[in-house]
mmCIF file of C-alpha atoms and ligand atoms in Angstrom:
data_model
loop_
_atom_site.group_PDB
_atom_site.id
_atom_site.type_symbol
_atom_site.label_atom_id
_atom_site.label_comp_id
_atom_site.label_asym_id
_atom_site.label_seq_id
_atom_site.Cartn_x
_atom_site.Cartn_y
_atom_site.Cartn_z
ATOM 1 C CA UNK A 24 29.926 130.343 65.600
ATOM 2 C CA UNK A 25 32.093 130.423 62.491
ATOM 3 C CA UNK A 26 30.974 127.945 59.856
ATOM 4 C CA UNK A 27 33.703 127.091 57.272
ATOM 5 C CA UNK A 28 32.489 124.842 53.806
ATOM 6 C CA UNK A 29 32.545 121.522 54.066
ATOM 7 C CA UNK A 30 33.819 121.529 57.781
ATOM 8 C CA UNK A 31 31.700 121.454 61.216
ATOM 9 C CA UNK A 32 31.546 124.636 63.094
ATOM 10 C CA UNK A 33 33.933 125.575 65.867
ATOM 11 C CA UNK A 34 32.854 127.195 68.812
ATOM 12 C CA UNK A 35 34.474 131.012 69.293
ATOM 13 C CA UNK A 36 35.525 130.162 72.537
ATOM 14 C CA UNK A 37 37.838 127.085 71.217
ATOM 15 C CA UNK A 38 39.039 129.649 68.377
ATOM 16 C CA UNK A 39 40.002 131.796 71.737
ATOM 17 C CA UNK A 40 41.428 129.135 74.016
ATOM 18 C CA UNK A 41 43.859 127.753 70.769
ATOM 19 C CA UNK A 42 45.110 131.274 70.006
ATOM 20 C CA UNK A 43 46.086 131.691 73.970
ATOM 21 C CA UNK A 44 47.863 128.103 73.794
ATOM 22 C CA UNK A 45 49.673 128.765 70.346
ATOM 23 C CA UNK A 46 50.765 132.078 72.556
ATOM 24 C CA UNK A 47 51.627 129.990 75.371
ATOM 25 C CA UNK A 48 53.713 127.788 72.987
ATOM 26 C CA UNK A 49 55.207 130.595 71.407
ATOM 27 C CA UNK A 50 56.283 132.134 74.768
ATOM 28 C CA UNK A 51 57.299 128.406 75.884
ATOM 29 C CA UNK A 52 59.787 128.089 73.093
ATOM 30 C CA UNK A 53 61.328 132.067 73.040
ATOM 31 C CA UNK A 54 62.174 131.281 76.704
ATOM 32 C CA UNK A 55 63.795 127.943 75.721
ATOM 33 C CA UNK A 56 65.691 129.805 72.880
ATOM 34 C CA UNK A 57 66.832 132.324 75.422
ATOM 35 C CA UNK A 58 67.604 128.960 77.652
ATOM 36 C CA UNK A 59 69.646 127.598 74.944
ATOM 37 C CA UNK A 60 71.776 130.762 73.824
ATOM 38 C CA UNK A 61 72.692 131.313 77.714
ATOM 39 C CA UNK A 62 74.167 127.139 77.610
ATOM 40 C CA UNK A 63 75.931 127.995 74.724
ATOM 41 C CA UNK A 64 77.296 131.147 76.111
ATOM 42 C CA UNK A 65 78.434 128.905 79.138
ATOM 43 C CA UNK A 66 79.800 126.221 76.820
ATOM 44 C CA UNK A 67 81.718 129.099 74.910
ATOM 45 C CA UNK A 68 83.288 129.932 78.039
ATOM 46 C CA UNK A 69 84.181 126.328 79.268
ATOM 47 C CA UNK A 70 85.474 125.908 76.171
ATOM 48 C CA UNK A 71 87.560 129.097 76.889
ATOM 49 C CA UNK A 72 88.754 127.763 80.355
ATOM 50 C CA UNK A 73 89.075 124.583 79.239
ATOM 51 C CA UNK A 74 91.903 125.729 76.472
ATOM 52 C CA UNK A 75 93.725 128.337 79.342
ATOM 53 C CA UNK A 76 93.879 125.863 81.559
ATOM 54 C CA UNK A 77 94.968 122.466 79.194
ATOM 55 C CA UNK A 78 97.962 125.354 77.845
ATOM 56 C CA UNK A 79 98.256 125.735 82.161
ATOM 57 C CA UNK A 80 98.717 122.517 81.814
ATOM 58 C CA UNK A 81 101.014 122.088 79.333
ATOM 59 C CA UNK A 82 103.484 124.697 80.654
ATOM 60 C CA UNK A 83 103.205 122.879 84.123
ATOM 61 C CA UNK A 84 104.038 119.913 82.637
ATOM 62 C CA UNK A 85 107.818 121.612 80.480
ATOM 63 C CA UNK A 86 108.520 123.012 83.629
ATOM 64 C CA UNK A 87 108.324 119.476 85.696
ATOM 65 C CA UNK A 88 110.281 117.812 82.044
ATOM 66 C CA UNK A 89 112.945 120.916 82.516
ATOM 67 C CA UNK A 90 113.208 120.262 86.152
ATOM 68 C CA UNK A 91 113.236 116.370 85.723
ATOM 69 C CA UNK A 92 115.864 116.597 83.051
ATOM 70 C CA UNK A 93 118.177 118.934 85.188
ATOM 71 C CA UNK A 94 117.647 116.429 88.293
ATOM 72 C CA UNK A 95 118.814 113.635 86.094
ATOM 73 C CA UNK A 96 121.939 115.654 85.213
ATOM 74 C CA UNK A 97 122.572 116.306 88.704
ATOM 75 C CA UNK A 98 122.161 112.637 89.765
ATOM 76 C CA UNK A 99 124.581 111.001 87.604
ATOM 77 C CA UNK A 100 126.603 114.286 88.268
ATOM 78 C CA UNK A 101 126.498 112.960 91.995
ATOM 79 C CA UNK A 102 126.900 108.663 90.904
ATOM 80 C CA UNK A 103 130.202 109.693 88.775
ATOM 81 C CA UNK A 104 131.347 111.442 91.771
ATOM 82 C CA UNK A 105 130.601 108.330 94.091
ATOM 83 C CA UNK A 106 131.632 106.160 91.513
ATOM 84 C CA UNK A 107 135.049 108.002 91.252
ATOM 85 C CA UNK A 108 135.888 108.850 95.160
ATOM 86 C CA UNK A 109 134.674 104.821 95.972
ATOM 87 C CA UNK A 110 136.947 103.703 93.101
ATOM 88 C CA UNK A 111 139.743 106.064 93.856
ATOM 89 C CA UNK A 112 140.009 105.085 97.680
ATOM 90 C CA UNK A 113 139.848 101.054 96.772
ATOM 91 C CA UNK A 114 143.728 101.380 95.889
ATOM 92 C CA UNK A 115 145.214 102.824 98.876
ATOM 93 C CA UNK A 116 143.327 101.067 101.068
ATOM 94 C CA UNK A 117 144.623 97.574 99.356
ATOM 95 C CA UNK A 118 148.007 99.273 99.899
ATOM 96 C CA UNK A 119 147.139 100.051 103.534
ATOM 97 C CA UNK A 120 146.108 96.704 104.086
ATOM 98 C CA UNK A 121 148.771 95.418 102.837
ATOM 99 C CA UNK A 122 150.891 97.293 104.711
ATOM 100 C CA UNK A 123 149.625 96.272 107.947
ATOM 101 C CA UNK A 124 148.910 92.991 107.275
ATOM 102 C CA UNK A 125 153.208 92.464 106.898
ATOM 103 C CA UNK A 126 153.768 94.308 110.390
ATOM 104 C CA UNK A 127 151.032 91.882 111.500
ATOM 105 C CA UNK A 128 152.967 88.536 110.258
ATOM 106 C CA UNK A 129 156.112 90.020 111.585
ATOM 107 C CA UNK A 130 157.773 89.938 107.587
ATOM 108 C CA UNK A 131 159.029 93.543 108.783
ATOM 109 C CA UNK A 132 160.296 92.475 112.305
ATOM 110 C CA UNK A 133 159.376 90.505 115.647
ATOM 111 C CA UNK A 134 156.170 92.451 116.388
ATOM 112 C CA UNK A 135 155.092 91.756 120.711
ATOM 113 C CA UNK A 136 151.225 90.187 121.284
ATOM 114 C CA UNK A 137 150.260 93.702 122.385
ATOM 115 C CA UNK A 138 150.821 94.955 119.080
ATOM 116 C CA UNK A 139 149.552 92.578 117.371
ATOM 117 C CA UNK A 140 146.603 92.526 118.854
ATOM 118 C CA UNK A 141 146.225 96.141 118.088
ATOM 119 C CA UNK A 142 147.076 95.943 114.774
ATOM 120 C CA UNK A 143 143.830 93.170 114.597
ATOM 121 C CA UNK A 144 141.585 96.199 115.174
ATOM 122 C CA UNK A 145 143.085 98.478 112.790
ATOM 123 C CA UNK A 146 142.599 95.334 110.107
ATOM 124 C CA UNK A 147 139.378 94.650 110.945
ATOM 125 C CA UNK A 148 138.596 98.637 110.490
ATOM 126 C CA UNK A 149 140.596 98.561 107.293
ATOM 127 C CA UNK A 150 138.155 96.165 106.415
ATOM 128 C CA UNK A 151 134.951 97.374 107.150
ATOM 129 C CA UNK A 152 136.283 100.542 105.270
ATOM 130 C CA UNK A 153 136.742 98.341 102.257
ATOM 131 C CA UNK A 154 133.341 96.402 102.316
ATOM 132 C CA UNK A 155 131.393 99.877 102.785
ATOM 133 C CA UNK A 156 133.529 101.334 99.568
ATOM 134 C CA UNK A 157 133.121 98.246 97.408
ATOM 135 C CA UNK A 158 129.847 98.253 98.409
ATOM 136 C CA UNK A 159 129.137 101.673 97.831
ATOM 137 C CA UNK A 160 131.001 101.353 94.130
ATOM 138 C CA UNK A 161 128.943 98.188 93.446
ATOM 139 C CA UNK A 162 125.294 100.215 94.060
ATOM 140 C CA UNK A 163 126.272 103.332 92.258
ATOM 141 C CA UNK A 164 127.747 101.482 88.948
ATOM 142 C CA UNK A 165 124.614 99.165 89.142
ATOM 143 C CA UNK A 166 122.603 102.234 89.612
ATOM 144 C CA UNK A 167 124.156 104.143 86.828
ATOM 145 C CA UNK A 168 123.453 101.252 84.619
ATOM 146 C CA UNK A 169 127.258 100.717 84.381
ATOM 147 C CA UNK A 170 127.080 97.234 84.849
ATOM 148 C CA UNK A 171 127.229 94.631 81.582
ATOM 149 C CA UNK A 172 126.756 90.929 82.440
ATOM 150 C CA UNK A 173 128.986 88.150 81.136
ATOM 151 C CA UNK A 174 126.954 85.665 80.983
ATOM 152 C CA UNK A 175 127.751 81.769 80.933
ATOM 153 C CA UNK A 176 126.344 78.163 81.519
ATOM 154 C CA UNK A 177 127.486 77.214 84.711
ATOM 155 C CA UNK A 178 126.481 73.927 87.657
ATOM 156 C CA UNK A 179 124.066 75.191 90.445
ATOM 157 C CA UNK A 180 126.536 72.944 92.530
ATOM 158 C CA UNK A 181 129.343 74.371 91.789
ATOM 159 C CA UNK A 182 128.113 77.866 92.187
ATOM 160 C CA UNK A 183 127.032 76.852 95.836
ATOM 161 C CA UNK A 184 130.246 75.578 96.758
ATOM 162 C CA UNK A 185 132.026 78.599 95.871
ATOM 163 C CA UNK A 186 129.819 80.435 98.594
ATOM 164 C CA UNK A 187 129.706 77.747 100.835
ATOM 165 C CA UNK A 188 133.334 77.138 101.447
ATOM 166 C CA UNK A 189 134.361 80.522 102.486
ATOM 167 C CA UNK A 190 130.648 81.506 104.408
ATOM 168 C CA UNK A 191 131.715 78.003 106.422
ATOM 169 C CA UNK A 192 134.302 79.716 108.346
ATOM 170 C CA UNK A 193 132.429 82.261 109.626
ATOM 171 C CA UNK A 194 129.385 79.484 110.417
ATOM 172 C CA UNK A 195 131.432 77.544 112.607
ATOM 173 C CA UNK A 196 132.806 80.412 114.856
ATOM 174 C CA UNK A 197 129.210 80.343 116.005
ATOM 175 C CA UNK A 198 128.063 76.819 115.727
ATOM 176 C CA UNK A 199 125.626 77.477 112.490
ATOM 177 C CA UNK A 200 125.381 74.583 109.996
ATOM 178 C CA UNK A 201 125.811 75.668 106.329
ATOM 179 C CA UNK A 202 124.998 73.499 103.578
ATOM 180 C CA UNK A 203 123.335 72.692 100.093
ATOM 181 C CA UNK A 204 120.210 71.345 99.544
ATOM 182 C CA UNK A 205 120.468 67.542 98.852
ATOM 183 C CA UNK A 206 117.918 68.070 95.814
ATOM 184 C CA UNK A 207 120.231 70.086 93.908
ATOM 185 C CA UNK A 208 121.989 67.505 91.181
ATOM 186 C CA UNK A 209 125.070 67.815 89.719
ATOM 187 C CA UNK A 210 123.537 68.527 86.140
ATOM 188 C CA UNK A 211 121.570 71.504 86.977
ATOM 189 C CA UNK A 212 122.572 74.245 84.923
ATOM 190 C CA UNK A 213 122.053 77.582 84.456
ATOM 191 C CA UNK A 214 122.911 80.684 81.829
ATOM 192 C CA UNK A 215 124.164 83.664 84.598
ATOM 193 C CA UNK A 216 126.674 85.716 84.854
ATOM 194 C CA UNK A 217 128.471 83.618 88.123
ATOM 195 C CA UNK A 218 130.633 86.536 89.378
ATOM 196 C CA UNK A 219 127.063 88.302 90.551
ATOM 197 C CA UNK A 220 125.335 85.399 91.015
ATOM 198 C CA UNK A 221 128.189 84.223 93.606
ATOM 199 C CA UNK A 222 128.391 87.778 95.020
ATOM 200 C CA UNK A 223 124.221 87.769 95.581
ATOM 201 C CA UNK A 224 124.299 84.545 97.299
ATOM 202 C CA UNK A 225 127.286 85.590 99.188
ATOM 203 C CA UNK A 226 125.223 88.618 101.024
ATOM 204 C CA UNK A 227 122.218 86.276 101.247
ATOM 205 C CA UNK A 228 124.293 83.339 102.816
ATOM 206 C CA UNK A 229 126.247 86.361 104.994
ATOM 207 C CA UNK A 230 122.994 88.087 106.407
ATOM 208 C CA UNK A 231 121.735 84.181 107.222
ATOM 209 C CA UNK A 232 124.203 83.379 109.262
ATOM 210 C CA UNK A 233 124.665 86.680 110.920
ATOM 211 C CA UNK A 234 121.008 86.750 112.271
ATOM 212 C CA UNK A 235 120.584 82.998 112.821
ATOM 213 C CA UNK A 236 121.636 82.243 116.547
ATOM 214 C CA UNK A 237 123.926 79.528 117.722
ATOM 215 C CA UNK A 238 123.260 76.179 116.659
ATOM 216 C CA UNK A 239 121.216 77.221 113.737
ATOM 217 C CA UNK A 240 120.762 75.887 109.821
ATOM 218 C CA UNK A 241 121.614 77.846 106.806
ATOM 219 C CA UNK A 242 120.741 76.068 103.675
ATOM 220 C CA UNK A 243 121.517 76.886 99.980
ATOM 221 C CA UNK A 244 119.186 75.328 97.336
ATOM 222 C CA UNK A 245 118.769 75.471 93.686
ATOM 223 C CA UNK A 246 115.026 74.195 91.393
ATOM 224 C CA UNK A 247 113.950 74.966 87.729
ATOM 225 C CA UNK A 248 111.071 74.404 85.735
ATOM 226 C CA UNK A 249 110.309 75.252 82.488
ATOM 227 C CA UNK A 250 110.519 79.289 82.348
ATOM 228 C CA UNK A 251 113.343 79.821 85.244
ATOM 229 C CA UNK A 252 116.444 79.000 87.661
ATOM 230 C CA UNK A 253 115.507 79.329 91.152
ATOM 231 C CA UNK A 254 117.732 79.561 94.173
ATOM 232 C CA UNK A 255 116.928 79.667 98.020
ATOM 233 C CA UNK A 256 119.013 80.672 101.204
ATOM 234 C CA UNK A 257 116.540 79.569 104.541
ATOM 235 C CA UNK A 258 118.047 79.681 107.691
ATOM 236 C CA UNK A 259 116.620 79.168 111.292
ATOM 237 C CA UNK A 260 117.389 82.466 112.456
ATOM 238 C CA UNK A 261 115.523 85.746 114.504
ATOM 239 C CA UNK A 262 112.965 86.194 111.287
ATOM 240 C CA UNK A 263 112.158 89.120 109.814
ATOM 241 C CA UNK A 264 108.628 91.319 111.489
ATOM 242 C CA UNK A 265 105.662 91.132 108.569
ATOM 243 C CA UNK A 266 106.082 95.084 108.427
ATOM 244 C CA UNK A 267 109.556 95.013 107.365
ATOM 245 C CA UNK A 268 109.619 92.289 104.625
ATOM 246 C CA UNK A 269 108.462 95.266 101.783
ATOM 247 C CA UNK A 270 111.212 97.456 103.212
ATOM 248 C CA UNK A 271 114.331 94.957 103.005
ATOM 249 C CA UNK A 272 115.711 95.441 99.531
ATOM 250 C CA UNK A 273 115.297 99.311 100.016
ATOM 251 C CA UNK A 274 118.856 101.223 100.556
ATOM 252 C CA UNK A 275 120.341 101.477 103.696
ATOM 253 C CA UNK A 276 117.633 99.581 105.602
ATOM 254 C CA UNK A 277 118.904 97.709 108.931
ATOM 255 C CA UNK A 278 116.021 96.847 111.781
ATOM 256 C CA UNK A 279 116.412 97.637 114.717
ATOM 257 C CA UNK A 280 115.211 94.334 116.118
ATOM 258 C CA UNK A 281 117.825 92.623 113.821
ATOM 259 C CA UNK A 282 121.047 92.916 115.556
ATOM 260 C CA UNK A 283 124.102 91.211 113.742
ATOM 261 C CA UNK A 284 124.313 88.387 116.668
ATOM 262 C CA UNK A 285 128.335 88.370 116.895
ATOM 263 C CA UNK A 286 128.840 90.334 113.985
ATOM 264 C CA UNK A 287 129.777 93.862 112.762
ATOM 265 C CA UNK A 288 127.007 96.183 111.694
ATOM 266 C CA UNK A 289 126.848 95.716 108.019
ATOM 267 C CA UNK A 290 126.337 98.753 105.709
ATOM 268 C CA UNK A 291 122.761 98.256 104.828
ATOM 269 C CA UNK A 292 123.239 97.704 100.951
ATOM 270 C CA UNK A 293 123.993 94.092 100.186
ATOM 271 C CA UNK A 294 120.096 93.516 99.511
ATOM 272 C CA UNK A 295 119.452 96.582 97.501
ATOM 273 C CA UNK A 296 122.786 95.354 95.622
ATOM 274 C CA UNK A 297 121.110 91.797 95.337
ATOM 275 C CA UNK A 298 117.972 93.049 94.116
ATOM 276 C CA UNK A 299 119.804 95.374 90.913
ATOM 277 C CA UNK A 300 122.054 92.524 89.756
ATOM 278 C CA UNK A 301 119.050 90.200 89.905
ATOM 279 C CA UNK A 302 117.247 92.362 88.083
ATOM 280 C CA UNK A 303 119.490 93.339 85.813
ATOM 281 C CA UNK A 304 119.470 89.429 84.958
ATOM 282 C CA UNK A 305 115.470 89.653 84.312
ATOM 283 C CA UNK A 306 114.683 87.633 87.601
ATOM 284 C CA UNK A 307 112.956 88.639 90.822
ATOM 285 C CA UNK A 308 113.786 88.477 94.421
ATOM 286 C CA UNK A 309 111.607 88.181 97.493
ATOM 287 C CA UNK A 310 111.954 87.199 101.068
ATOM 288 C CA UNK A 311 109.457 84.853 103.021
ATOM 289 C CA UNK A 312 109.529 85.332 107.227
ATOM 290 C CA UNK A 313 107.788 85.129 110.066
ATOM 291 C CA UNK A 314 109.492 86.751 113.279
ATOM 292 C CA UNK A 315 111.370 84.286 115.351
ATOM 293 C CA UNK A 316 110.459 81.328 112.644
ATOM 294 C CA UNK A 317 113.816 81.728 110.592
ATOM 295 C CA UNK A 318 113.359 83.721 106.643
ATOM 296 C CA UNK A 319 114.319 82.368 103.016
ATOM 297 C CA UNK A 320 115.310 84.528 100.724
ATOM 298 C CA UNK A 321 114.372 83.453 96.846
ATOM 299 C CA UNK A 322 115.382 84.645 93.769
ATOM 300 C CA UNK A 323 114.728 83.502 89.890
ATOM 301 C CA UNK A 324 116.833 83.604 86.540
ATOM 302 C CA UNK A 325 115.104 83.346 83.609
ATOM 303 C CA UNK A 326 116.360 80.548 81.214
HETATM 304 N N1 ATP B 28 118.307 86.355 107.021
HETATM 305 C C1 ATP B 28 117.909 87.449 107.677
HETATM 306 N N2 ATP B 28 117.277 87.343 108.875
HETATM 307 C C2 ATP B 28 116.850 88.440 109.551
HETATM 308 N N3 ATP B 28 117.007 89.715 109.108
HETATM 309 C C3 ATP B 28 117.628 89.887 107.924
HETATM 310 C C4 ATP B 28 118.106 88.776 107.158
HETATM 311 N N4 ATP B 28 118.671 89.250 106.027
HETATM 312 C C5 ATP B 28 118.564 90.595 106.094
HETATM 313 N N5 ATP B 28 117.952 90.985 107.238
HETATM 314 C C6 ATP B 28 117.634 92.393 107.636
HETATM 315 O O1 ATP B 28 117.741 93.206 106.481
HETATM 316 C C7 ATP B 28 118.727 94.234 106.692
HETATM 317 C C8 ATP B 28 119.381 94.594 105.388
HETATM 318 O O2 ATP B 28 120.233 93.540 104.909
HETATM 319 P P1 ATP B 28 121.420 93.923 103.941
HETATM 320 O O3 ATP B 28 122.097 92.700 103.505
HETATM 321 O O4 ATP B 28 120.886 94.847 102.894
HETATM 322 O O5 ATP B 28 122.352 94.837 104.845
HETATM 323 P P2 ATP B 28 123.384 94.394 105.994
HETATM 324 O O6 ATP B 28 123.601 92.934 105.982
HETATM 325 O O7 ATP B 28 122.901 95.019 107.264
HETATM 326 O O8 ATP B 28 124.695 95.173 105.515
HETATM 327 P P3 ATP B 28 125.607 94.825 104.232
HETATM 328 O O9 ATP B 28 125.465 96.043 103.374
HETATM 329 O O10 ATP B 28 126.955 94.673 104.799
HETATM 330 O O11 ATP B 28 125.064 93.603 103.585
HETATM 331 C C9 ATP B 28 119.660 93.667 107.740
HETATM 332 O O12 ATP B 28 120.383 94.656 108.418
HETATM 333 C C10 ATP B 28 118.652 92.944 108.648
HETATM 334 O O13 ATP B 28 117.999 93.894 109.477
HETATM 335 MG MG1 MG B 29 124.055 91.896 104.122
#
């Protein structure tokens, strides 16, 4: 037993057992130190991967920018070229037109019903050619950002009339009833451009009556509250399937299901068109439907 002044005695075999756990300790912490270089080691090295593969990274992401900036040049390459072949073919085909529509009236000499008659179905193809190239112009200026609104107040009513009066024609061949909206008064105003407004509703007013069967309603209204303009085109026709209503203002997007009842096969664009010029105006434009319960197509201006 060791006896130290002042201080009780401790047993030998404590003095033993303390020394073995101060050894125990000692080995305890050397292996944590040992623990503790090998993290940082693997820290060091994450650290390492961690810069090679951020500077992967980074030259990953100037080769997509390089790529992505040559892509751009190629697509407006590709719009001027559209833009240019659509606009350069507009002019003869006016001339063409032209041309036939003279034979046609017999200005140029007594034409026989057979030839008229034949002379109808080169019009009407002269036609379609011009709708798909004005139509193919209208996307890729709109597209190319080419497009500056002139913007104006203008009547609701008076915007509806200009659509209504020509779409009427076309409405009665097959017994569909265009009109406005009672609710739309003669005050309503609005700050658009009306040239694209007109042109939106036309297609709208167009597609209505082309899928709405005989007998049907197409109806044109206008309503505003405090933040923006909103017009409607319903009609009573086929409907649009619940899968297809996301896909409608997409390019060149005809369903099946949705044949033109007495018409020509459009070109598939009119909506996409819609959808720029609306948007171009700040608005939004959506379609409601339910197959075989008729669709109304909205869209908003922001006053
Ligand atoms: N009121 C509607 N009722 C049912 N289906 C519709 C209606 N409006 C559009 N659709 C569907 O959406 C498609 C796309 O319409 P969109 O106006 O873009 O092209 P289009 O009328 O076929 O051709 P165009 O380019 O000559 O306008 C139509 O072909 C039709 O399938
Ligand atoms: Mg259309």
């Amino acid at each position: 037993m060791t006896r130290l002044k002042n201080q009780k005695a401790i047993p030998l075999n404590c003095m033993a057992a303390s020394k073995t756990s101060a050894q125990a300790l000692q080995a305890e912490n050397q292996k944590l130190h040992r623990e503790i270089e090998a993290l940082k080691q693997q820290l060091k090295k994450l650290e390492h991967d961690n810069r090679e593969s951020n500077e992967g990274i980074q030259m990953l992401f100037n080769d997509l920018y390089k790529k992505h900036q040559k892509l751009q040049v190629i697509d407006k390459l590709k719009s001027d070229f559209i833009s240019t072949v659509s606009h350069e073919l507009k002019t003869p085909l006016t001339m063409i037109k032209a041309g036939i529509s003279q034979v046609h009236d017999g200005v140029l000499g007594d034409v026989t019903q057979d030839q008229k008659e034949a002379l109808d179905g080169v019009l009407e193809g002269v036609n379609r050619l011009t709708h798909i190239v004005s139509e193919v112009l209208d996307i890729s200026k709109l597209e190319g950002g080419k497009v500056r609104l002139k913007k104006q107040t203008v009547h609701a009513s008076e915007l509806i009339e200009k659509v209504l009066k020509p779409s009427a024609l076309k409405a009665n061949v097959k017994s569909v009833r265009v009109m406005m909206d009672t609710a739309v008064g003669p005050d309503q105003t609005l700050v658009c451009d009306p040239g694209k407004i007109i042109q939106v509703l036309t297609n709208l007013v167009d597609n209505a009556i082309k899928f709405t069967p005989k007998d049907g309603r197409v109806t044109v209204g206008a309503r505003t509250d405090a933040k923006n303009f909103e017009f409607y085109v319903q009609d009573t026709g086929i409907g649009i399937d619940k899968q297809d209503i996301s896909k409608l203002f997409v390019k060149f997007q005809q369903f099946e299901r949705a044949e033109p009842l007495g018409h020509q096969h459009g070109t598939g664009l009119g909506l996409a068109i819609c959808k720029e010029i609306i948007e171009l105006h700040g608005g939004k434009i959506w379609a409601e439907s339910e197959l075989n319960h008729g669709a109304a197509f909205h869209f908003t201006i922001p006053q």
